[in-house]
mmCIF file of C-alpha atoms in Angstrom:
data_model
loop_
_atom_site.group_PDB
_atom_site.id
_atom_site.type_symbol
_atom_site.label_atom_id
_atom_site.label_comp_id
_atom_site.label_asym_id
_atom_site.label_seq_id
_atom_site.Cartn_x
_atom_site.Cartn_y
_atom_site.Cartn_z
ATOM 1 C CA UNK A 110 13.399 60.143 24.926
ATOM 2 C CA UNK A 111 16.414 57.876 24.367
ATOM 3 C CA UNK A 112 16.151 58.395 20.599
ATOM 4 C CA UNK A 113 15.954 62.189 20.762
ATOM 5 C CA UNK A 114 17.719 63.750 17.808
ATOM 6 C CA UNK A 115 17.816 60.454 15.925
ATOM 7 C CA UNK A 116 14.192 59.351 15.587
ATOM 8 C CA UNK A 117 13.172 62.908 14.687
ATOM 9 C CA UNK A 118 16.220 63.638 12.553
ATOM 10 C CA UNK A 119 15.684 66.627 10.229
ATOM 11 C CA UNK A 120 17.703 64.940 7.469
ATOM 12 C CA UNK A 121 14.772 62.646 6.644
ATOM 13 C CA UNK A 122 16.312 59.855 4.526
ATOM 14 C CA UNK A 123 13.806 57.714 2.614
ATOM 15 C CA UNK A 124 14.868 54.401 4.182
ATOM 16 C CA UNK A 125 15.217 55.008 7.891
ATOM 17 C CA UNK A 126 14.456 53.259 11.166
ATOM 18 C CA UNK A 127 15.605 54.096 14.690
ATOM 19 C CA UNK A 128 15.370 51.565 17.530
ATOM 20 C CA UNK A 129 16.673 51.327 21.078
ATOM 21 C CA UNK A 130 17.996 48.212 22.830
ATOM 22 C CA UNK A 131 18.406 48.714 26.609
ATOM 23 C CA UNK A 132 21.646 47.372 28.080
ATOM 24 C CA UNK A 133 22.011 46.704 31.810
ATOM 25 C CA UNK A 134 25.443 47.941 32.891
ATOM 26 C CA UNK A 135 25.106 48.056 36.649
ATOM 27 C CA UNK A 136 25.821 51.786 36.567
ATOM 28 C CA UNK A 137 22.984 54.161 37.483
ATOM 29 C CA UNK A 138 21.861 56.430 34.653
ATOM 30 C CA UNK A 139 21.725 60.160 35.272
ATOM 31 C CA UNK A 140 20.866 63.119 33.095
ATOM 32 C CA UNK A 141 23.374 65.678 31.937
ATOM 33 C CA UNK A 142 23.304 68.911 29.972
ATOM 34 C CA UNK A 143 21.793 68.031 26.608
ATOM 35 C CA UNK A 144 20.384 64.694 27.842
ATOM 36 C CA UNK A 145 20.215 61.996 25.124
ATOM 37 C CA UNK A 146 20.769 64.463 22.296
ATOM 38 C CA UNK A 147 24.460 64.650 23.220
ATOM 39 C CA UNK A 148 25.395 61.063 22.381
ATOM 40 C CA UNK A 149 22.896 60.840 19.528
ATOM 41 C CA UNK A 150 24.268 63.961 17.858
ATOM 42 C CA UNK A 151 27.803 62.587 18.207
ATOM 43 C CA UNK A 152 26.817 59.372 16.416
ATOM 44 C CA UNK A 153 24.718 61.017 13.716
ATOM 45 C CA UNK A 154 27.026 63.916 12.896
ATOM 46 C CA UNK A 155 30.160 61.751 12.979
ATOM 47 C CA UNK A 156 28.513 59.239 10.646
ATOM 48 C CA UNK A 157 27.474 61.966 8.204
ATOM 49 C CA UNK A 158 31.019 63.299 8.205
ATOM 50 C CA UNK A 159 32.344 59.820 7.513
ATOM 51 C CA UNK A 160 29.916 59.457 4.605
ATOM 52 C CA UNK A 161 31.047 62.804 3.209
ATOM 53 C CA UNK A 162 34.708 61.790 3.353
ATOM 54 C CA UNK A 163 33.995 58.410 1.745
ATOM 55 C CA UNK A 164 31.965 60.049 -1.013
ATOM 56 C CA UNK A 165 34.374 62.904 -1.638
ATOM 57 C CA UNK A 166 31.692 65.466 -0.738
ATOM 58 C CA UNK A 167 32.139 68.550 1.410
ATOM 59 C CA UNK A 168 30.523 67.795 4.806
ATOM 60 C CA UNK A 169 28.505 71.015 4.777
ATOM 61 C CA UNK A 170 27.300 70.408 1.229
ATOM 62 C CA UNK A 171 26.196 66.874 2.147
ATOM 63 C CA UNK A 172 24.044 68.199 4.971
ATOM 64 C CA UNK A 173 22.489 70.812 2.727
ATOM 65 C CA UNK A 174 21.697 68.141 0.157
ATOM 66 C CA UNK A 175 19.908 66.077 2.814
ATOM 67 C CA UNK A 176 17.921 68.943 4.324
ATOM 68 C CA UNK A 177 14.620 70.079 2.853
ATOM 69 C CA UNK A 178 14.660 73.556 1.236
ATOM 70 C CA UNK A 179 12.511 74.908 4.067
ATOM 71 C CA UNK A 180 14.272 73.029 6.871
ATOM 72 C CA UNK A 181 14.936 75.230 9.884
ATOM 73 C CA UNK A 182 18.386 73.696 10.327
ATOM 74 C CA UNK A 183 19.488 74.778 6.851
ATOM 75 C CA UNK A 184 19.895 78.411 7.876
ATOM 76 C CA UNK A 185 22.296 77.735 10.755
ATOM 77 C CA UNK A 186 24.299 75.323 8.611
ATOM 78 C CA UNK A 187 24.791 77.998 5.969
ATOM 79 C CA UNK A 188 25.529 80.724 8.521
ATOM 80 C CA UNK A 189 28.054 78.646 10.473
ATOM 81 C CA UNK A 190 29.898 77.787 7.282
ATOM 82 C CA UNK A 191 29.945 81.402 6.122
ATOM 83 C CA UNK A 192 30.878 82.987 9.448
ATOM 84 C CA UNK A 193 33.670 80.496 10.166
ATOM 85 C CA UNK A 194 35.234 80.759 6.717
ATOM 86 C CA UNK A 195 34.565 77.065 6.077
ATOM 87 C CA UNK A 196 36.409 75.018 4.929
ATOM 88 C CA UNK A 197 39.533 77.096 5.542
ATOM 89 C CA UNK A 198 41.306 77.178 8.918
ATOM 90 C CA UNK A 199 42.638 80.435 10.344
ATOM 91 C CA UNK A 200 46.229 79.190 10.628
ATOM 92 C CA UNK A 201 48.520 76.593 8.997
ATOM 93 C CA UNK A 202 48.587 73.141 10.559
ATOM 94 C CA UNK A 203 44.963 73.256 11.654
ATOM 95 C CA UNK A 204 41.891 71.382 10.454
ATOM 96 C CA UNK A 205 38.200 72.168 10.803
ATOM 97 C CA UNK A 206 35.194 70.014 11.618
ATOM 98 C CA UNK A 207 31.480 70.696 11.266
ATOM 99 C CA UNK A 208 28.359 69.545 13.140
ATOM 100 C CA UNK A 209 24.804 70.726 13.670
ATOM 101 C CA UNK A 210 21.783 69.625 15.663
ATOM 102 C CA UNK A 211 18.182 70.503 16.470
ATOM 103 C CA UNK A 212 16.767 70.012 19.968
ATOM 104 C CA UNK A 213 14.834 71.708 22.782
ATOM 105 C CA UNK A 214 13.082 74.034 20.363
ATOM 106 C CA UNK A 215 16.279 75.494 18.887
ATOM 107 C CA UNK A 216 18.755 74.728 16.117
ATOM 108 C CA UNK A 217 22.506 75.175 16.200
ATOM 109 C CA UNK A 218 25.696 74.500 14.273
ATOM 110 C CA UNK A 219 29.355 74.617 15.206
ATOM 111 C CA UNK A 220 32.696 74.635 13.430
ATOM 112 C CA UNK A 221 35.706 73.512 15.446
ATOM 113 C CA UNK A 222 39.298 74.313 14.541
ATOM 114 C CA UNK A 223 41.964 71.973 15.922
ATOM 115 C CA UNK A 224 45.593 70.986 15.594
ATOM 116 C CA UNK A 225 47.607 68.027 16.855
ATOM 117 C CA UNK A 226 50.458 68.336 19.354
ATOM 118 C CA UNK A 227 51.934 64.929 18.668
ATOM 119 C CA UNK A 228 48.788 62.832 19.038
ATOM 120 C CA UNK A 229 47.175 65.233 21.525
ATOM 121 C CA UNK A 230 44.364 67.335 20.054
ATOM 122 C CA UNK A 231 44.367 71.066 20.736
ATOM 123 C CA UNK A 232 41.136 72.985 20.117
ATOM 124 C CA UNK A 233 41.856 76.569 19.072
ATOM 125 C CA UNK A 234 38.508 77.996 18.027
ATOM 126 C CA UNK A 235 34.814 77.163 17.967
ATOM 127 C CA UNK A 236 32.377 79.119 15.849
ATOM 128 C CA UNK A 237 28.903 78.595 17.295
ATOM 129 C CA UNK A 238 25.644 79.661 15.640
ATOM 130 C CA UNK A 239 22.195 79.342 17.203
ATOM 131 C CA UNK A 240 18.644 80.175 16.178
ATOM 132 C CA UNK A 241 16.425 79.991 19.236
ATOM 133 C CA UNK A 242 13.529 82.297 18.451
ATOM 134 C CA UNK A 243 13.285 85.859 19.836
ATOM 135 C CA UNK A 244 16.205 86.717 22.129
ATOM 136 C CA UNK A 245 15.511 88.901 25.142
ATOM 137 C CA UNK A 246 18.993 88.891 26.703
ATOM 138 C CA UNK A 247 21.759 88.251 24.133
ATOM 139 C CA UNK A 248 24.483 88.259 26.805
ATOM 140 C CA UNK A 249 22.777 85.375 28.596
ATOM 141 C CA UNK A 250 22.541 83.417 25.347
ATOM 142 C CA UNK A 251 26.221 84.001 24.581
ATOM 143 C CA UNK A 252 27.164 82.888 28.086
ATOM 144 C CA UNK A 253 25.238 79.645 27.550
ATOM 145 C CA UNK A 254 26.926 79.117 24.173
ATOM 146 C CA UNK A 255 30.383 79.620 25.659
ATOM 147 C CA UNK A 256 29.649 77.541 28.751
ATOM 148 C CA UNK A 257 28.142 74.753 26.674
ATOM 149 C CA UNK A 258 31.279 74.607 24.546
ATOM 150 C CA UNK A 259 33.473 74.414 27.666
ATOM 151 C CA UNK A 260 31.398 71.629 29.195
ATOM 152 C CA UNK A 261 31.304 69.650 25.966
ATOM 153 C CA UNK A 262 35.045 69.999 25.417
ATOM 154 C CA UNK A 263 35.717 68.804 28.933
ATOM 155 C CA UNK A 264 33.780 65.613 28.291
ATOM 156 C CA UNK A 265 35.538 65.124 24.950
ATOM 157 C CA UNK A 266 39.118 65.782 26.010
ATOM 158 C CA UNK A 267 39.369 64.906 29.695
ATOM 159 C CA UNK A 268 36.577 63.364 31.727
ATOM 160 C CA UNK A 269 36.684 59.586 32.025
ATOM 161 C CA UNK A 270 35.106 57.219 34.549
ATOM 162 C CA UNK A 271 36.521 53.711 34.957
ATOM 163 C CA UNK A 272 35.364 50.776 37.076
ATOM 164 C CA UNK A 273 37.315 48.182 39.036
ATOM 165 C CA UNK A 274 35.923 45.441 41.258
ATOM 166 C CA UNK A 275 32.444 46.925 40.965
ATOM 167 C CA UNK A 276 33.462 50.428 42.071
ATOM 168 C CA UNK A 277 34.292 53.704 40.357
ATOM 169 C CA UNK A 278 38.035 54.295 40.528
ATOM 170 C CA UNK A 279 37.969 58.106 40.389
ATOM 171 C CA UNK A 280 37.409 59.970 43.644
ATOM 172 C CA UNK A 281 38.289 63.623 43.089
ATOM 173 C CA UNK A 282 39.702 66.084 40.587
ATOM 174 C CA UNK A 283 43.239 64.748 40.982
ATOM 175 C CA UNK A 284 42.227 61.574 39.110
ATOM 176 C CA UNK A 285 39.165 62.966 37.302
ATOM 177 C CA UNK A 286 40.607 65.923 35.362
ATOM 178 C CA UNK A 287 38.351 68.513 33.759
ATOM 179 C CA UNK A 288 39.114 71.114 31.102
ATOM 180 C CA UNK A 289 41.684 73.675 32.279
ATOM 181 C CA UNK A 290 41.676 77.393 31.534
ATOM 182 C CA UNK A 291 44.695 77.115 29.227
ATOM 183 C CA UNK A 292 42.860 74.471 27.183
ATOM 184 C CA UNK A 293 39.761 76.588 26.577
ATOM 185 C CA UNK A 294 39.553 77.790 22.979
ATOM 186 C CA UNK A 295 38.157 81.017 21.622
ATOM 187 C CA UNK A 296 34.388 80.707 21.202
ATOM 188 C CA UNK A 297 32.916 82.964 18.522
ATOM 189 C CA UNK A 298 29.135 83.216 18.932
ATOM 190 C CA UNK A 299 26.472 84.251 16.458
ATOM 191 C CA UNK A 300 22.786 84.559 17.382
ATOM 192 C CA UNK A 301 20.399 84.610 14.437
ATOM 193 C CA UNK A 302 17.290 86.756 14.554
ATOM 194 C CA UNK A 303 14.065 84.781 14.392
ATOM 195 C CA UNK A 304 10.330 85.128 14.928
ATOM 196 C CA UNK A 305 9.835 81.435 15.786
ATOM 197 C CA UNK A 306 8.677 80.386 19.276
ATOM 198 C CA UNK A 307 11.304 80.840 21.982
ATOM 199 C CA UNK A 308 13.491 77.740 22.336
ATOM 200 C CA UNK A 309 16.142 76.587 24.771
ATOM 201 C CA UNK A 310 19.726 77.838 24.829
ATOM 202 C CA UNK A 311 21.357 75.987 27.737
ATOM 203 C CA UNK A 312 21.224 72.508 26.242
ATOM 204 C CA UNK A 313 21.097 72.828 22.419
ATOM 205 C CA UNK A 314 24.645 74.243 22.293
ATOM 206 C CA UNK A 315 26.196 71.098 23.794
ATOM 207 C CA UNK A 316 25.349 68.295 21.294
ATOM 208 C CA UNK A 317 27.127 69.741 18.201
ATOM 209 C CA UNK A 318 30.412 70.439 20.005
ATOM 210 C CA UNK A 319 31.740 66.891 20.373
ATOM 211 C CA UNK A 320 31.136 65.816 16.767
ATOM 212 C CA UNK A 321 32.475 69.111 15.398
ATOM 213 C CA UNK A 322 35.712 68.668 17.370
ATOM 214 C CA UNK A 323 36.007 64.960 16.596
ATOM 215 C CA UNK A 324 35.301 65.458 12.900
ATOM 216 C CA UNK A 325 38.215 67.909 12.818
ATOM 217 C CA UNK A 326 40.430 65.503 14.755
ATOM 218 C CA UNK A 327 39.469 62.642 12.448
ATOM 219 C CA UNK A 328 40.466 64.737 9.458
ATOM 220 C CA UNK A 329 43.804 65.629 11.070
ATOM 221 C CA UNK A 330 44.622 62.054 12.090
ATOM 222 C CA UNK A 331 43.256 60.363 9.007
ATOM 223 C CA UNK A 332 41.242 57.952 11.139
ATOM 224 C CA UNK A 333 37.782 58.172 12.671
ATOM 225 C CA UNK A 334 37.241 58.986 16.338
ATOM 226 C CA UNK A 335 34.724 56.458 17.677
ATOM 227 C CA UNK A 336 35.236 56.547 21.410
ATOM 228 C CA UNK A 337 35.100 59.319 23.986
ATOM 229 C CA UNK A 338 36.691 60.802 25.978
ATOM 230 C CA UNK A 339 39.979 61.157 24.122
ATOM 231 C CA UNK A 340 42.065 61.841 27.226
#
């Protein structure tokens, strides 16, 4: 379970091995929305973006090159790029970042549009595409896509836990800030029709958000984001 999204990566490179080395931190481990796919997607999608930059290849094109012609993820990659206007931003002074992921029986991709206020990142827009099999209640799916983006952004931009003398320092929302209403970007959702088995929608929308945002921030700053949260 710890290697979800990495060990079963749809990119399928020829030389590939995924291993896990447990580390005892003294902090109890709990599950969150997206479980292990969240951190694994951040690592994988950030690394792919870094490879694209180093190789002078468009990040979307690199993913398409690595995906099999019949890969399920290919469709959402292409749709997210098309529907977001990739690689163009909607306004001057903004940059865009891309990420995708497959988990919990669904596939999704997101494009994040950000700018920098000094060194502080501002997320303006997220284009989110999901293919989760037949959809019975589109409004419920859109709500999950929007809520997943909000939760992911909160963990990227604000939420931080620190330890001192063996205890957590944060005690309430005055010293553990979460995403505020005025920081919430526009979330544009697209649900693709599909006849595949019904997949999840609550968790698959979370993993791509952090790498999409951080890939955009990395492009704006000219240096790679390797540690979260940013705030």
